[in-house]
Amino acid sequence: MSISVIILTFNEERNIGTAIDSVAGWADEIFVVDSYSTDRTVDIALSRSESGVKVVQHTFKNYSDQWKWALRTLPLTGEWTMKLDADERLTSVLRDEISSRLLDGPSENQGAYVRWKMMFLGKPINWGGVSRHHHLRLWRTGAATFEDREVNEHAIVQGKTVFLNAQLEHHDYKSLTLWLSKHNRYSSMEAACRFQGNVTGGVTPRLFGTPEELRMWVRCLSLRLPMWPLIHFMLHYVFRLGFLDGRMGFRFWFLRSAFVYWIGLKLLETRLTGQLPEVDWPPRGAAHPLIAQSAFQRQCDDRSASDPPARAA
């Protein structure tokens, strides 16, 4: 059995090489979908072509749209597809578990949930509950759709799913400046989604459901509770023992709770002004000359032009 890995990128020169290396020689094919980076992201990805890496560029509208385009357009040949962020790394333990439980597992399995091992400022965040969060990252090719949501989008699979024990390393850090810039954008997009009534996307909130359904249930609950950022901090840092990670645990959960506060504050501003929050995107670059001339780019452009847009989940 085979596996295809998809990585979305924009200005990920610090991460993309290591992310590719963590699946090179294990995945049968690796696709990098770049949204016109201005740094060396594309050059680094192209340097891994011997590892089966194919690079294509596509105009970015939002994260859900980019994933829908990738699943609709890329010539995926693997029986399984994996969603990998540029700041994530597969460990050898996780690769072995995927191979044993999915690639050689029962044919009725349609998807798999993976836990994060959160790394912040180079240190693991072991407490506070973040390591218990499961995210759908693998599915049988063609079995997944993405909900129609600009940010914090979810892959949705109908059918039996499994929960893997090994963790996927998530390096939630380039620099503090870039971390703050990214979460400033994310908070604006999240506030806009909530103002427009798109709180949960295509996921039905349930207390006793899938990990996504539980997170959406908590999100809906948070809209009804006063002082939610403070509750969020106390829940993770105190009651879920985030303080056991020492000073780094405090820094991480303080910033995460501040991010929650930004969302609420921007939502309030939008309600008062009637104007959606600004999303401060860095400028996009031009098409990479090697990619623009590649047969693979032309193939994807032709498929994109001929295929109708997928329906929103």
C-alpha positions in Angstrom: 0.0 0.0 0.0 1.1 3.6 -0.6 0.8 7.0 0.9 0.8 10.5 -0.6 1.8 13.5 1.6 0.6 17.1 0.9 2.3 20.1 2.5 0.9 23.7 2.0 3.6 26.4 2.2 4.1 30.1 2.3 7.5 31.5 3.4 8.5 28.3 5.2 12.2 28.2 4.4 13.0 27.5 8.1 10.7 24.4 8.2 10.1 22.9 4.8 13.3 21.0 4.5 13.0 19.2 7.8 9.3 18.5 7.2 10.1 16.8 3.9 13.0 14.9 5.3 10.8 13.4 8.0 8.7 11.6 5.4 11.3 11.2 2.6 11.9 7.5 1.8 8.7 6.5 3.6 6.0 8.4 1.6 5.6 7.3 -2.0 5.0 10.9 -3.2 5.3 14.3 -1.6 3.4 17.3 -2.9 4.3 20.9 -1.9 1.6 23.4 -2.7 3.2 26.8 -2.4 1.2 30.1 -2.5 4.0 32.2 -4.0 6.6 32.4 -1.3 9.1 35.3 -1.3 11.8 33.3 0.5 13.7 30.1 -0.4 10.8 27.7 0.3 10.4 26.6 -3.3 14.2 26.2 -3.9 14.5 24.0 -0.8 11.6 21.9 -1.8 12.9 21.5 -5.3 16.3 20.4 -3.9 14.4 17.3 -2.5 13.1 16.2 -5.9 15.1 13.0 -5.7 12.9 12.2 -2.6 9.8 12.2 -4.8 8.9 15.9 -4.1 6.7 17.7 -6.6 6.1 21.4 -6.3 3.2 23.4 -7.6 2.1 27.0 -7.0 -1.5 28.1 -6.5 -3.0 31.5 -5.6 -4.1 31.5 -2.0 -7.6 32.6 -1.0 -8.0 30.8 2.3 -6.9 27.6 3.9 -10.0 25.6 3.1 -9.9 26.7 -0.5 -6.3 25.7 -0.8 -6.9 22.3 0.6 -9.9 21.7 -1.6 -7.9 22.7 -4.7 -5.1 20.4 -3.7 -7.4 17.4 -3.2 -9.2 18.1 -6.4 -6.2 18.9 -8.6 -3.1 16.9 -7.5 -2.6 13.6 -9.2 -2.6 11.5 -6.0 -1.7 7.9 -6.6 -1.3 6.8 -3.0 -4.0 4.7 -1.3 -3.7 7.0 1.7 -3.3 10.8 1.8 -1.6 12.6 4.7 -2.0 16.3 5.6 1.4 17.6 6.9 2.1 21.2 7.9 5.5 22.6 7.2 6.2 23.0 10.9 5.4 19.4 11.7 7.7 16.3 11.7 7.0 12.6 11.6 9.0 10.6 14.1 10.1 7.1 13.3 7.7 5.8 15.9 4.7 7.5 14.2 5.8 6.3 10.8 6.0 2.7 12.1 2.6 2.9 13.7 1.0 4.3 10.5 2.5 1.5 8.5 1.4 -1.2 10.9 -2.1 0.1 11.8 -3.2 1.7 8.6 -1.2 0.6 5.6 -1.4 -3.0 6.8 -4.6 -2.6 8.8 -8.3 -3.4 8.2 -9.7 -2.2 4.9 -12.7 -0.6 6.5 -10.5 2.2 8.1 -11.1 5.4 6.4 -9.1 7.9 8.4 -6.7 8.3 11.3 -6.3 10.8 14.1 -2.9 11.8 15.4 -1.8 13.5 18.6 0.5 16.5 18.6 3.7 16.8 20.5 3.8 20.6 20.8 7.2 22.2 20.7 7.5 25.9 21.6 10.7 27.9 21.8 12.5 24.6 21.3 10.9 23.0 24.4 8.1 20.4 24.6 4.8 21.4 26.0 3.8 18.2 27.8 1.0 19.4 30.0 -2.1 21.5 29.7 -4.0 19.1 27.5 -2.4 20.1 24.1 -0.8 16.7 23.8 -4.2 15.0 24.2 -5.7 16.8 21.2 -6.3 14.5 18.2 -6.3 15.8 14.7 -7.5 14.0 11.5 -4.3 13.9 9.4 -4.7 10.7 7.3 -7.5 9.4 5.2 -8.0 7.0 2.3 -7.4 9.0 -0.9 -10.7 10.5 -2.0 -12.5 9.9 1.3 -12.0 13.4 2.8 -13.6 16.8 2.2 -12.7 20.1 3.8 -15.3 22.3 5.4 -15.9 25.8 4.0 -14.0 27.9 6.5 -11.2 30.4 6.1 -9.1 29.3 9.0 -8.9 26.4 11.5 -10.4 24.2 8.8 -11.1 20.5 9.4 -10.9 17.5 7.2 -14.1 15.5 7.4 -14.2 11.7 6.7 -17.3 9.5 6.7 -16.6 6.0 7.9 -14.5 4.3 10.5 -11.5 6.1 12.0 -8.7 5.0 14.3 -6.7 6.9 16.9 -2.9 6.6 16.8 -0.8 6.6 19.9 2.4 8.1 18.6 2.7 11.8 18.4 3.3 14.2 15.5 5.9 16.9 16.4 4.5 20.4 15.9 7.1 23.1 16.1 4.8 26.1 16.8 7.6 28.6 16.5 9.8 30.4 14.0 10.3 33.6 16.0 8.1 35.4 18.4 7.6 38.2 15.9 6.4 35.7 13.3 4.3 33.8 15.9 2.5 37.0 16.9 2.0 38.0 13.2 0.6 34.6 12.3 -1.8 34.6 15.3 -2.8 38.2 14.6 -4.0 37.0 11.1 -5.6 33.9 12.5 -7.5 35.9 15.1 -8.8 38.3 12.4 -10.0 35.4 10.2 -11.5 33.5 13.1 -13.4 36.6 14.3 -14.7 37.2 10.8 -15.9 33.6 10.5 -17.8 33.9 13.8 -19.3 37.2 12.9 -20.6 35.7 9.6 -22.2 32.9 11.6 -19.6 30.3 10.5 -18.7 29.2 14.0 -18.3 25.4 13.4 -17.9 25.1 9.7 -19.2 21.7 8.6 -18.7 20.1 12.0 -21.7 19.3 14.3 -20.9 20.3 17.9 -21.2 17.3 20.2 -19.9 16.7 23.7 -19.4 13.0 23.1 -18.3 12.9 19.5 -15.2 13.0 17.4 -12.3 15.3 18.5 -13.5 18.0 16.1 -17.1 17.7 17.3 -15.9 18.1 20.9 -13.8 21.1 20.0 -16.7 22.7 18.2 -18.9 22.1 21.3 -16.4 23.8 23.5 -16.1 26.7 21.0 -19.9 27.2 21.1 -19.9 27.0 24.9 -17.1 29.7 25.0 -19.3 32.1 23.1 -21.8 32.0 26.0 -19.3 32.3 28.9 -18.0 35.7 30.2 -14.2 36.1 30.7 -13.5 33.1 28.5 -9.8 34.0 27.9 -9.2 33.8 31.7 -11.2 30.6 32.0 -9.1 29.2 29.1 -5.9 30.0 30.9 -7.0 28.6 34.2 -8.4 25.4 32.5 -5.1 24.6 30.7 -2.5 26.1 33.0 -4.0 25.2 36.3 -6.6 22.4 36.1 -4.8 20.5 33.2 -1.4 21.0 34.9 0.2 23.3 32.4 2.3 24.7 35.2 4.3 21.5 35.3 6.1 22.7 32.2 7.5 25.5 34.3 8.1 29.0 32.9 7.7 27.7 29.3 4.3 26.4 30.1 3.3 29.8 31.5 4.6 31.6 28.4 2.8 29.2 26.0 -0.6 29.2 27.7 -0.5 32.9 28.4 0.1 33.6 24.7 -2.6 31.0 23.7 -5.1 32.7 26.0 -4.1 36.1 24.7 -4.9 34.7 21.2 -8.4 33.7 22.4 -8.8 37.2 23.8 -7.8 38.8 20.5 -10.6 36.8 18.7 -13.2 38.0 21.2 -12.0 41.6 21.0 -12.0 41.7 17.2 -15.4 40.1 17.2 -16.6 42.9 19.5 -15.0 45.5 17.2 -16.7 44.0 14.2 -20.1 44.1 15.9 -19.6 47.8 16.8 -18.3 49.0 13.5 -19.9 46.6 11.0 -16.5 46.1 9.4 -14.6 42.8 9.3 -11.2 42.7 10.9 -8.2 43.4 8.7 -6.0 40.5 7.8 -2.4 41.6 7.6 -1.0 39.3 5.0 2.7 39.6 3.9 3.0 40.4 0.2 3.0 37.4 -2.1 5.8 36.9 -4.6 5.9 36.1 -8.3 5.8 32.7 -9.8 9.0 30.8 -9.3 10.6 30.6 -12.8 11.4 26.8 -12.6 7.9 26.0 -11.4 6.2 28.2 -14.0 8.0 26.3 -16.8 7.5 22.9 -15.3 5.3 20.2 -16.9 3.8 19.4 -13.5 2.6 23.0 -13.0 1.0 23.0 -16.5 -0.6 19.6 -15.7 -2.1 21.0 -12.5 -3.3 24.2 -14.2 -5.0 22.2 -16.9 -6.7 20.0 -14.4 -7.8 23.0 -12.3 -9.2 24.8 -15.4 -11.2 21.7 -16.5 -12.5 20.6 -13.1 -15.5 22.4 -11.6 -15.0 23.7 -8.0 -15.8 21.2 -5.3 -18.9 21.8 -3.3 -18.4 23.1 0.2 -18.6 20.5 2.9 
